[in-house]
Coordinates of C-alpha atoms and ligand atoms in Angstrom, one line a residue:
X119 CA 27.7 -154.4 155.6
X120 CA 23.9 -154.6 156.4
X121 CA 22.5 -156.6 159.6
X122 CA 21.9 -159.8 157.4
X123 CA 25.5 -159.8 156.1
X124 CA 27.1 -158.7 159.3
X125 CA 25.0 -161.5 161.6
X126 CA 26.2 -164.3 158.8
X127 CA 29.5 -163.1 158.8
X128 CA 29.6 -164.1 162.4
X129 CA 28.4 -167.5 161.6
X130 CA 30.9 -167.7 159.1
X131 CA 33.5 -166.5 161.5
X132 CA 32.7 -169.4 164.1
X133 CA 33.3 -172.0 161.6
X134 CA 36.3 -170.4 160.6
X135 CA 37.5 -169.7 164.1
X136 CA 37.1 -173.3 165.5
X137 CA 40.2 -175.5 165.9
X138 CA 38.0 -178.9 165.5
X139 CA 35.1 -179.7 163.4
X140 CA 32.7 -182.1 165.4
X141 CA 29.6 -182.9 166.0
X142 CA 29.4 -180.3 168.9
X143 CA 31.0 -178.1 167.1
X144 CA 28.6 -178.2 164.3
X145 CA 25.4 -177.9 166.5
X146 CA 26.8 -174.5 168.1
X147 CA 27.3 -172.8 164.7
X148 CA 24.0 -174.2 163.8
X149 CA 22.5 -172.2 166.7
X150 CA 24.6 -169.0 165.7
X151 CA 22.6 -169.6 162.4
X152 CA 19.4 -169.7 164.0
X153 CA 19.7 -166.8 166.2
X154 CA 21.3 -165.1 162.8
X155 CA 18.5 -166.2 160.7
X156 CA 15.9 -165.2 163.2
X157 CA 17.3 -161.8 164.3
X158 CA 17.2 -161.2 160.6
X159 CA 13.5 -161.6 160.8
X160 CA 13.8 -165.3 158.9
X161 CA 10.4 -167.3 159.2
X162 CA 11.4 -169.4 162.0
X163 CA 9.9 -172.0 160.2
X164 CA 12.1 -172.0 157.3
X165 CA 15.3 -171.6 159.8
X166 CA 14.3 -175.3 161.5
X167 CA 14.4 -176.7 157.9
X168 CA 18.0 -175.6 157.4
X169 CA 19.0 -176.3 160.5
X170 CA 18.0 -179.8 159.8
X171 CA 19.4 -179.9 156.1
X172 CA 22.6 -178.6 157.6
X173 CA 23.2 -180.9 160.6
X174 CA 21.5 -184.0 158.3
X175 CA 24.6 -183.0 155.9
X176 CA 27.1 -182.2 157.9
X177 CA 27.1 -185.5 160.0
X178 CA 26.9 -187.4 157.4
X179 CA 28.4 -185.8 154.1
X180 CA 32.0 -187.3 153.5
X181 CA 34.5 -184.7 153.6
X182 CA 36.1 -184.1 150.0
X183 CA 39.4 -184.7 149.0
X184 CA 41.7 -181.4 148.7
X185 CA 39.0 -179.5 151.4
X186 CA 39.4 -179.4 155.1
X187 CA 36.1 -180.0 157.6
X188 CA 36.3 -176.4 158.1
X189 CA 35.6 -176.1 154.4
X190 CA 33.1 -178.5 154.0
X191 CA 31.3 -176.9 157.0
X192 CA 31.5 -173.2 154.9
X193 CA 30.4 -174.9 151.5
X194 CA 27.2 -176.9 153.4
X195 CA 26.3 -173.3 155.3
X196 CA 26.7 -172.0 151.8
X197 CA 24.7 -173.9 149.8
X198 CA 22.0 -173.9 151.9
X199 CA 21.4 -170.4 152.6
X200 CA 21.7 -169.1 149.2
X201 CA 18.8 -171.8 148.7
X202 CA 17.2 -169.9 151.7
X203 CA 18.1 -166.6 149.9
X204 CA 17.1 -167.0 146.5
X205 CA 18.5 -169.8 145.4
X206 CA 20.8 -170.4 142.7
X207 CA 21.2 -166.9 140.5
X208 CA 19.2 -167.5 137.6
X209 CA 19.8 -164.5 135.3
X210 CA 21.0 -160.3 136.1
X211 CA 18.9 -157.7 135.6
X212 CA 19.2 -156.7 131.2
X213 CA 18.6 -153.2 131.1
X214 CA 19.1 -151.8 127.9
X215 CA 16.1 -151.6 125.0
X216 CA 13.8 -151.8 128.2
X217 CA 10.7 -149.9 129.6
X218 CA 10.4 -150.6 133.2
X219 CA 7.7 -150.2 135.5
X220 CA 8.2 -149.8 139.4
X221 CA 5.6 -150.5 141.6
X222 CA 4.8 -151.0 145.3
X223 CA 3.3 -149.5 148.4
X224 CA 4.0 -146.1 150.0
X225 CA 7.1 -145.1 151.4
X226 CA 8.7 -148.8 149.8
X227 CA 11.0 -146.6 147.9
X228 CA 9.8 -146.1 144.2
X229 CA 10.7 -143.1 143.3
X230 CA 14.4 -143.0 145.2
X231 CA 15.4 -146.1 143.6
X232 CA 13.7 -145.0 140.1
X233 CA 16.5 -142.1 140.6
X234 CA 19.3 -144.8 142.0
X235 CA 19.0 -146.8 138.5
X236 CA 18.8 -143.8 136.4
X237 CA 22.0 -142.8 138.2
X238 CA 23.2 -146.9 137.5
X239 CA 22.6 -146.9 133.8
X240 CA 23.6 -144.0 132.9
X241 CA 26.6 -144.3 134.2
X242 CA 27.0 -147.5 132.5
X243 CA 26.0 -146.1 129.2
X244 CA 22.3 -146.4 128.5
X245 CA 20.8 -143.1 127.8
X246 CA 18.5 -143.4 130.5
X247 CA 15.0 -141.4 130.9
X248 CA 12.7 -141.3 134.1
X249 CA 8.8 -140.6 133.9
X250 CA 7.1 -139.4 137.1
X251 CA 3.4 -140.9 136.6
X252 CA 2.7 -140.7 140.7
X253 CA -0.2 -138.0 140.4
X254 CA -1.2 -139.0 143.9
X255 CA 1.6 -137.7 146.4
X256 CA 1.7 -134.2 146.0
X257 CA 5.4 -133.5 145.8
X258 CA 6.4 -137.2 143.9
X259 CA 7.0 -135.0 141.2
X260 CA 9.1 -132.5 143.0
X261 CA 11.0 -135.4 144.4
X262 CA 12.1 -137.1 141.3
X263 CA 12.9 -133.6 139.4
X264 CA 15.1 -132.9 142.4
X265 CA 17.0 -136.4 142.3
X266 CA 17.3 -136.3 138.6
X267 CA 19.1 -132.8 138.1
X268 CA 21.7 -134.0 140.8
X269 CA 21.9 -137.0 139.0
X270 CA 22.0 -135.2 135.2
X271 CA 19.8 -137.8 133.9
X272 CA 16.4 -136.1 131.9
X273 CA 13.0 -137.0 133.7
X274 CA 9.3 -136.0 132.6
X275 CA 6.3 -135.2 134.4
X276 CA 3.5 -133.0 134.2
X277 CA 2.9 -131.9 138.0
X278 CA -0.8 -130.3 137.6
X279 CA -1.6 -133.3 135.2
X280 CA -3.9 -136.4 137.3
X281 CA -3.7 -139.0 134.2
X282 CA -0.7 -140.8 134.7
X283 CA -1.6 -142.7 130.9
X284 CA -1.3 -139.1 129.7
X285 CA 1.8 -138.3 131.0
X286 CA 3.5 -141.9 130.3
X287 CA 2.1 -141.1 127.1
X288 CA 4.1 -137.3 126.3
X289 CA 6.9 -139.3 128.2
X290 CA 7.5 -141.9 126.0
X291 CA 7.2 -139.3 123.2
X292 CA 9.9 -137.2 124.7
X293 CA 12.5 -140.5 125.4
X294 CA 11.8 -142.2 122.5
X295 CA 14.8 -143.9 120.9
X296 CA 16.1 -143.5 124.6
X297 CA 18.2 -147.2 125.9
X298 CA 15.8 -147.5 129.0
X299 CA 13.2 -145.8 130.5
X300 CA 11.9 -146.0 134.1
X301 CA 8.3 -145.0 134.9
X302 CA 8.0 -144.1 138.9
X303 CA 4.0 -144.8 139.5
X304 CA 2.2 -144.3 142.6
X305 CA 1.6 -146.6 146.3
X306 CA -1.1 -146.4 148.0
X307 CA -1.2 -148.1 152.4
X308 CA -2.9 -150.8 151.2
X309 CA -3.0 -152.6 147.8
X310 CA -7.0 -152.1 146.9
X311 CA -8.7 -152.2 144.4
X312 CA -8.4 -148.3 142.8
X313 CA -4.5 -148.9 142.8
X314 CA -4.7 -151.9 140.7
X315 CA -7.1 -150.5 138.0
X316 CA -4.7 -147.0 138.1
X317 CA -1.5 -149.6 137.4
X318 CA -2.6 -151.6 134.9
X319 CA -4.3 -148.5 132.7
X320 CA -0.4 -147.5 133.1
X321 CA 0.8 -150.7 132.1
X322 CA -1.6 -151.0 129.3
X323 CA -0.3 -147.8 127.8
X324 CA 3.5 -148.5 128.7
X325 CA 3.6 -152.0 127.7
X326 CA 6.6 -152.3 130.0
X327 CA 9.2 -155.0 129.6
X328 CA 9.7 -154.8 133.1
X329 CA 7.5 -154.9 136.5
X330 CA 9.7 -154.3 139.0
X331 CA 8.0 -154.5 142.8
X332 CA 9.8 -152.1 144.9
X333 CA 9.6 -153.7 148.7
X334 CA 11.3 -152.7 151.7
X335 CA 13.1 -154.7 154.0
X336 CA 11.9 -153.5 157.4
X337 CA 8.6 -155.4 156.3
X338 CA 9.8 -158.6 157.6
X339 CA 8.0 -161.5 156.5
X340 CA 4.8 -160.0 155.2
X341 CA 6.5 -159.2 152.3
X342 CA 5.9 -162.6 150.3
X343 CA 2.3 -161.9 150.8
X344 CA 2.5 -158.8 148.8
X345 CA 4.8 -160.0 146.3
X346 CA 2.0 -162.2 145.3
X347 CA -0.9 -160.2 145.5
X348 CA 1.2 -157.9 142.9
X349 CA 2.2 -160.7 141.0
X350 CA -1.1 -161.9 140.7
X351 CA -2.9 -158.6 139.5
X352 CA 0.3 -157.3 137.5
X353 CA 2.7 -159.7 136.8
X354 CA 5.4 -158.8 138.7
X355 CA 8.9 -159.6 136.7
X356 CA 11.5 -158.9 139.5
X357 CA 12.0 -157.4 143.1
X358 CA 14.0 -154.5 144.3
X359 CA 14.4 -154.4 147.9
X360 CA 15.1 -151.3 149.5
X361 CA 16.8 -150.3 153.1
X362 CA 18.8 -153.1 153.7
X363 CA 21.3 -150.6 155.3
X364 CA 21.6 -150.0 159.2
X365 CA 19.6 -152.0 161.2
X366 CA 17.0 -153.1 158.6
X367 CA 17.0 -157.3 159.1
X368 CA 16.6 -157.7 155.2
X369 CA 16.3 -161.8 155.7
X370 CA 12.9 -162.0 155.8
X371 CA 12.2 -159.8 152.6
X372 CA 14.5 -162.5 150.6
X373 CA 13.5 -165.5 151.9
X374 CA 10.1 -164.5 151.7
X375 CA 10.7 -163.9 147.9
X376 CA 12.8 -166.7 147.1
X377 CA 9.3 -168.4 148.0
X378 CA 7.6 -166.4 145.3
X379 CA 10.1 -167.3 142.8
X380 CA 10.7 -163.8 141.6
X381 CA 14.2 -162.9 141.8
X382 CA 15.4 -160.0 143.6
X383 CA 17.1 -158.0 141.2
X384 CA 18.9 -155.2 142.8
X385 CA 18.8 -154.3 146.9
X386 CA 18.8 -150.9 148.4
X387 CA 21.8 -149.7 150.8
X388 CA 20.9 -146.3 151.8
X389 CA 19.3 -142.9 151.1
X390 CA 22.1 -141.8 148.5
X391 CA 21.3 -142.0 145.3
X392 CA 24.7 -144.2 144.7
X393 CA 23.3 -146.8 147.2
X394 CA 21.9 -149.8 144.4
X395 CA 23.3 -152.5 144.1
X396 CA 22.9 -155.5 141.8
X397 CA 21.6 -159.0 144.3
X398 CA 22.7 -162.0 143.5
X399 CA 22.4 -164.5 146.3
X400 CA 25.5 -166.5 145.5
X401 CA 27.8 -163.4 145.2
X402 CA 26.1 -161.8 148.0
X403 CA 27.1 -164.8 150.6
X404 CA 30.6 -165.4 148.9
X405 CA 31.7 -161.7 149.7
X406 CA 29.8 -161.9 153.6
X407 CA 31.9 -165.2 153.7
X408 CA 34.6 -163.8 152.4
X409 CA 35.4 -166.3 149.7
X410 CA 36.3 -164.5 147.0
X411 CA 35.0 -167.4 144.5
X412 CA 33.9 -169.7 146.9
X413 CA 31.4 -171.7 143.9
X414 CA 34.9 -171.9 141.5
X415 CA 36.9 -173.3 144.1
X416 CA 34.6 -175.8 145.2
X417 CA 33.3 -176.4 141.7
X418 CA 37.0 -177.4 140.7
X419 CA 37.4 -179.6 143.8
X420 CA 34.5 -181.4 142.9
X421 CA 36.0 -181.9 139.6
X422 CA 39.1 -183.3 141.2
X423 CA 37.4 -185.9 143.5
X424 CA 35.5 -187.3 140.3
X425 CA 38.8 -187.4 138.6
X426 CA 40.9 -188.7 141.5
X427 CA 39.4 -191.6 143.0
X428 CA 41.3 -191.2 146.1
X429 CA 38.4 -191.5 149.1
X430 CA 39.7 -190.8 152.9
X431 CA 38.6 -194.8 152.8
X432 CA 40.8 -195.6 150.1
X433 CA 44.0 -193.9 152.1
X434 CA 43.4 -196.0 155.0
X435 CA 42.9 -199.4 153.6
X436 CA 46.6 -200.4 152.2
X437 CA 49.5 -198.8 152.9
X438 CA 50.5 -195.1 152.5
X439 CA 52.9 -195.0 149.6
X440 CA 55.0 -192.3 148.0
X441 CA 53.0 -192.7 145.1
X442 CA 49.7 -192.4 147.2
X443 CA 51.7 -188.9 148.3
X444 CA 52.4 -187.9 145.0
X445 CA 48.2 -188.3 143.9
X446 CA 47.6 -185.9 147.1
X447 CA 49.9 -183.2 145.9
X448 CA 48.8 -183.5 142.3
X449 CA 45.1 -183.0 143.4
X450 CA 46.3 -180.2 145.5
X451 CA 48.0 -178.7 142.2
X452 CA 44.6 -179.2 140.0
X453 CA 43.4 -176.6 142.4
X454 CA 44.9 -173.5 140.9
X455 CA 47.8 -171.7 141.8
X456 CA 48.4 -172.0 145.6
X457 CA 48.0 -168.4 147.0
X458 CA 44.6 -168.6 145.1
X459 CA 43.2 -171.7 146.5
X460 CA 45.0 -169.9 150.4
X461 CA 42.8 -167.1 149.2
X462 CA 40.0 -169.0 149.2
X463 CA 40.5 -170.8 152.2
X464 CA 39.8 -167.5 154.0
X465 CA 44.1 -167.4 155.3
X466 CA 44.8 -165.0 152.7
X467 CA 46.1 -162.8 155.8
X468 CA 48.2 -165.5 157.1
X469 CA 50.6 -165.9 154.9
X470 CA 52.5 -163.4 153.3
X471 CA 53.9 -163.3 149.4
X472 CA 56.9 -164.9 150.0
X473 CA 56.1 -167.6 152.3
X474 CA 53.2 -168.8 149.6
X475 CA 56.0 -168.5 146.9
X476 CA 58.1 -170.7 149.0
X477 CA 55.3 -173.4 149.6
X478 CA 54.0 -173.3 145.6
X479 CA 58.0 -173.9 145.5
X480 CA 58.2 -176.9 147.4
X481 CA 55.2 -178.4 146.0
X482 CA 56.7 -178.2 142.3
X483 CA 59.7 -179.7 143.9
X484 CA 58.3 -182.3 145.4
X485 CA 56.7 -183.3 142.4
X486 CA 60.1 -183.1 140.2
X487 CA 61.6 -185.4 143.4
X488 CA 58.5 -188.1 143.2
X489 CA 58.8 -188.1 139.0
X490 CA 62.6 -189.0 139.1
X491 CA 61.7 -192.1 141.2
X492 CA 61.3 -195.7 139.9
X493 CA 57.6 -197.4 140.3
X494 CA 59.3 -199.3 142.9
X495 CA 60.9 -196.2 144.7
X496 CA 57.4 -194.6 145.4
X497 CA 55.8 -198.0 146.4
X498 CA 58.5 -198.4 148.7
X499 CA 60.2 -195.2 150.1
X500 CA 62.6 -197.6 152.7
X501 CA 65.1 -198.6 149.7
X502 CA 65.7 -195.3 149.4
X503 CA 69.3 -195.3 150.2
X504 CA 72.3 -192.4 149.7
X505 CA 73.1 -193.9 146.0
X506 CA 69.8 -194.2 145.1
X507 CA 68.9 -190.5 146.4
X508 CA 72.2 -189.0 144.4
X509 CA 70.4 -190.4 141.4
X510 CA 66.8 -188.9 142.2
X511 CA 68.9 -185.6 142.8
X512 CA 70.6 -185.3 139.5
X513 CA 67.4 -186.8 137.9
X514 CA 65.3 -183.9 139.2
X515 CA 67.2 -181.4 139.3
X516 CA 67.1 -180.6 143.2
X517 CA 69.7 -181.3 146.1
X518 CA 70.0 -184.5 148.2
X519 CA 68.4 -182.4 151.3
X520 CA 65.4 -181.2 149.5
X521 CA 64.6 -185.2 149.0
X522 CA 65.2 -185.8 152.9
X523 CA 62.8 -182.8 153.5
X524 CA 60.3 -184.9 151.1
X525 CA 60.8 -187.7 153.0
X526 CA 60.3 -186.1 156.6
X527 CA 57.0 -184.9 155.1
X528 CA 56.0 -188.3 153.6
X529 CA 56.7 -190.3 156.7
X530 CA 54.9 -188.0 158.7
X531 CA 51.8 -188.1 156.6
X532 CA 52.6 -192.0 156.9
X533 CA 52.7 -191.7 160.3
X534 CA 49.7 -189.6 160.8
X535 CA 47.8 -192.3 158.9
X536 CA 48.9 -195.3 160.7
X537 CA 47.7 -193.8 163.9
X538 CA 44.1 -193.0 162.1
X539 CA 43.9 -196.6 161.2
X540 CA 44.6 -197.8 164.7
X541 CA 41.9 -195.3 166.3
X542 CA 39.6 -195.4 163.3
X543 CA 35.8 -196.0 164.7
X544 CA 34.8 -195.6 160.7
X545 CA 36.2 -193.4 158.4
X546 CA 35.0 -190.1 160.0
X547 CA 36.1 -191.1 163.4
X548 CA 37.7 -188.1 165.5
X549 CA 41.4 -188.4 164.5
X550 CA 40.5 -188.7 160.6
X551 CA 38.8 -185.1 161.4
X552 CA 42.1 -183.8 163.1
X553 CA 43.5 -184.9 160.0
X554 CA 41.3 -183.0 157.6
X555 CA 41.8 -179.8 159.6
X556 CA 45.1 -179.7 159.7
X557 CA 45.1 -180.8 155.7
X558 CA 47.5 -182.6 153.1
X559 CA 51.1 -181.3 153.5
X560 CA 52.2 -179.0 151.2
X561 CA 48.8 -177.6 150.6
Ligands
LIG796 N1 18.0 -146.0 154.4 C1 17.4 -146.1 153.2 N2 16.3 -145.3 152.9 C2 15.7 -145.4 151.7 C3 16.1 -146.4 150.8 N3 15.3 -146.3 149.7 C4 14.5 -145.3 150.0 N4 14.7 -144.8 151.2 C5 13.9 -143.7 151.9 O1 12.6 -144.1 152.1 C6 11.7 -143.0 152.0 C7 10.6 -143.3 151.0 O2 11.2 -143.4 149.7 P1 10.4 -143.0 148.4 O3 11.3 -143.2 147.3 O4 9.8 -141.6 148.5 O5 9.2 -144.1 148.5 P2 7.9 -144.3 147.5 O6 6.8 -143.7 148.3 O7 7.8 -145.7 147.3 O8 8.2 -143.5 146.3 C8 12.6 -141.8 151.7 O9 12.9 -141.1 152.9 C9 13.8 -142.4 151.1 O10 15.0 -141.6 151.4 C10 17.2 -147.2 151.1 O11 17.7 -148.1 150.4 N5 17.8 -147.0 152.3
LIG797 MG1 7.1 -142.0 145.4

C-alpha cells in the first residue's frame, strides 16, 4: 500500500478500534485525518474544509437504522474523502478503437507507463501498438524498444528521425487496424511555449481520442497548476499519476486534480512494468478501508431506513414490543446474508464460519418464533405463558427453549431501552450511542 493508503488506513483503524463513538472521540480521528491528509501533501486548506464537513456531520447526522456509530463514522470519513479524492467515479478508462496521446513534463513517466498500458491491454486483449514520437531525449527511443520487447507488444520509432508528425505518421501506417495505439511524445522542465507548438503538430496529425497528462505524485500540490495549463493549450482528457509507490504522498496530486475535474484514470505503483493500476476513488478508499463494498452495503441500508420507518426516536417513544423486535431483525435480514453484511462491518476476522452460521440460524429462527405469535402475543410478550409457548413451538417448528432464548434477548433489548429512555438528554444522548455500538441483537 502506498503512503496515502497506508496513513488512511490508520484513520480508518482508529474509528474502528474505538469502543465509544463521541464527540471526543470524533475530534481525535478528525486530527488523525488531518495529520493524514497533510503528511500526504493535501492543501491544508482543503483538509480544514473536511474537517469541518466531517465534525458538522458527524455531531449532528442521526445514526441510521441497521448501522452502528462506528459505521456511520467510516461512511461520513468515506464520503467525504472520495469527494476530496476525485469524487464520485464518473466513468473507467475505454480503451479499445482508441488513439491515445500521453503527455507531461520530464521524468513524469511517459514513456514507462506508455509500456505499463501496452503491457495492460494487451494482456486484456486489444492488439496494442506503441509509437515513440520523443525526438528530444536521446535514448527515449531506446527506452521504449527496450520495455516493449520484454513486454512482446510491437512499438515504432525512427531513432535518427526529429519529426515526430513523421514518425506518428509511418506509425499509424504500420498499426493500422490495430485495437489501441499509444503515442509516447516528449517533456520538456518547463511547459513553454516550443513544447506546446511540438504537441499539438502531433495532435493535429494523430487526432487522438485520448490526452492523457502523465503527472507524478512527488509534485505535491503544484500539480493542479499544470493540469490546467495542459488542459488549456491541449485539452487534456484524463490523468495518469505515476509513483504513488514508497514514500511518494500521492494526496496532493488527486486532490489537486479532483479540482480540475479531470479524472485520474490509472495511478502508477512502481518501476515494473506490471505496476498500473486502474483509480477509481471510491474503490480505492473501500479496499484502504477495508470494506469490501462499503457503497452496496450502505446503499442498501439507506434503502431499508426509507422502507422501515423505524427512527431511534420512534423506539423510545412507546413501548418496546415483540413486534417492534421483530421490524429490527427484519431490517437486519434486508441487509444480505449475515456473514456478508459481518464482512462489511470490517469483523470478518472475528467470527469464524460456524459461529456466523449459527447466528444467520438464530435470526431465521427467531423470525419463525415471532411469525407463529398472535398480534396480541407480540404487543404483549408477558401473556406468554407455558401453553401458549407449546403452541408457538409446534407452530414454528422450533423447541420451547429456543422461544425462552427469544425472550431473554427481547427483554434485554427491552431493558436496554428503558434505561435509554430514563437517561435520554435527546435522542443521541450517551447511552443511545452505547446502544448503537454495541448494535440490534442478532445482528
Ligand atoms: N517508483 C516509480 N517509478 C516510476 C514510476 N513511473 C515511472 N517511474 C520512473 O521514473 C523515471 C522517469 O520515467 P520516464 O518514463 O522515463 O519519464 P518520462 O520522461 O516522462 O518519459 C524512470 O526512472 C522510471 O522508472 C512509478 O509509478 N513508480
Ligand atoms: Mg520519456
Amino acid at each position: 500500500m502506498n503512503f496515502l493508503g497506508t496513513k488512511l488506513k490508520g484513520v480508518m483503524d482508529k474509528i474502528r478500534g474505538s469502543t465509544f463513538i463521541d464527540e471526543k472521540t470524533v475530534k481525535e480521528v478528525i486530527k488523525e485525518m488531518q495529520r493524514a491528509l497533510i503528511q500526504s501533501d493535501v492543501n491544508i486548506k482543503t483538509v480544514l474544509e473536511i474537517s469541518k464537513k466531517i465534525e458538522k456531520r458527524a455531531l449532528k447526522e442521526k445514526t441510521m437504522m441497521g448501522l452502528s456509530g462506528k459505521e456511520q463514522l467510516v461512511k461520513i470519513f468515506y464520503d467525504e474523502l472520495v469527494e476530496v479524492l476525485g469524487g464520485e467515479s464518473k466513468k473507467t478508462f475505454d480503451a479499445r478503437g482508441k488513439k491515445v496521446l500521453l503527455v507531461g513534463m520530464f521524468g513524469a513517466g511517459k514513456t514507462t507507463t506508455t509500456a505499463k498500458l501496452g503491457k495492460y491491454y494487451s494482456k486484456r486483449g486489444l492488439k496494442t501498438g506503441l509509437i515513440a514520437a520523443d525526438v528530444w531525449r536521446p535514448a527515449a527511443f531506446e527506452q521504449l524498444k527496450q520495455n516493449a520487447e520484454k513486454i512482446n507488444v510491437p512499438y515504432y520509432g525512427e531513432p535518427e528521425n526529429k519529426d515526430p508528425v513523421e514518425i506518428i505518421r509511418h506509425g499509424l501506417e504500420k498499426f493500422k487496424g490495430f485495437d489501441l495505439v499509444m503515442v509516447d511524445s516528449a517533456g520538456r522542465h518547463g511547459l513553454d511555449q516550443e513544447l506546446i507548438t511540438e504537441i499539438k503538430a502531433i495532435k493535429e496529425k494523430l487526432q487522438p481520442h485520448e490526452i492523457l497528462l502523465v503527472l507524478s505524485a512527488d509534485m505535491g500540490q503544484s500539480a493542479g497548476k499544470q493540469a490546467q495549463l495542459f488542459h488549456d493549450a491541449l485539452g487534456v482528457t484524463g490523468v495518469i499519476v505515476t509513483k504513488m509507490d514508497g514514500s511518494s504522498k500521492g494526496g496532493g496530486v488527486l486532490s489537486a486534480c479532483a479540482k480540475t475535474e479531470s479524472p485520474v484514470y490509472f495511478i502508477g505503483t512502481g518501476e515494473k512494468l506490471e505496476d498500473i493500476e486502474e483509480f477509481n476513488a471510491n474503490r480505492y478508499l473501500s479496499r484502504i478501508m477495508g470494506y469490501g463494498d462499503l457503497e452496496g452495503l450502505l446503499e442498501k441500508v439507506r434503502e431499508i431506513t426509507a422502507e422501515t420507518d423505524l427512527s431511534p426516536e420512534d423506539l423510545l417513544k412507546g413501548n418496546f414490543t415483540l413486534k417492534m423486535f421483530y421490524d429490527q431483525l427484519e431490517a437486519a435480514k434486508k441487509i444480505g446474508p449475515l456473514n456478508k453484511v459481518v464482512s462489511m462491518m470490517g469483523l470478518g476476522g472475528q467470527l469464524d464460519k460456524s459461529e456466523l452460521k449459527k447466528s444467520e440460524e438464530k435470526l431465521k429462527r427467531f423470525k419463525h418464533i415471532i411469525d407463529s405469535m398472535t398480534e396480541e402475543e407480540t404487543l404483549n410478550s408477558d401473556i406468554l405463558n407455558k401453553s401458549r409457548i407449546l403452541r408457538i413451538s409446534r407452530g414454528s417448528g422450533t423447541r420451547p427453549e429456543q422461544i425462552r432464548e427469544l425472550l431473554r434477548e427481547f427483554k434485554k433489548t427491552q431493558k436496554m431501552m428503558k434505561m435509554l429512555k430514563k437517561g435520554k438528554r435527546g435522542p443521541l444522548g450517551g447511552l443511545m450511542k452505547k446502544f448503537e455500538n454495541q448494535g440490534f441483537p442478532g445482528t
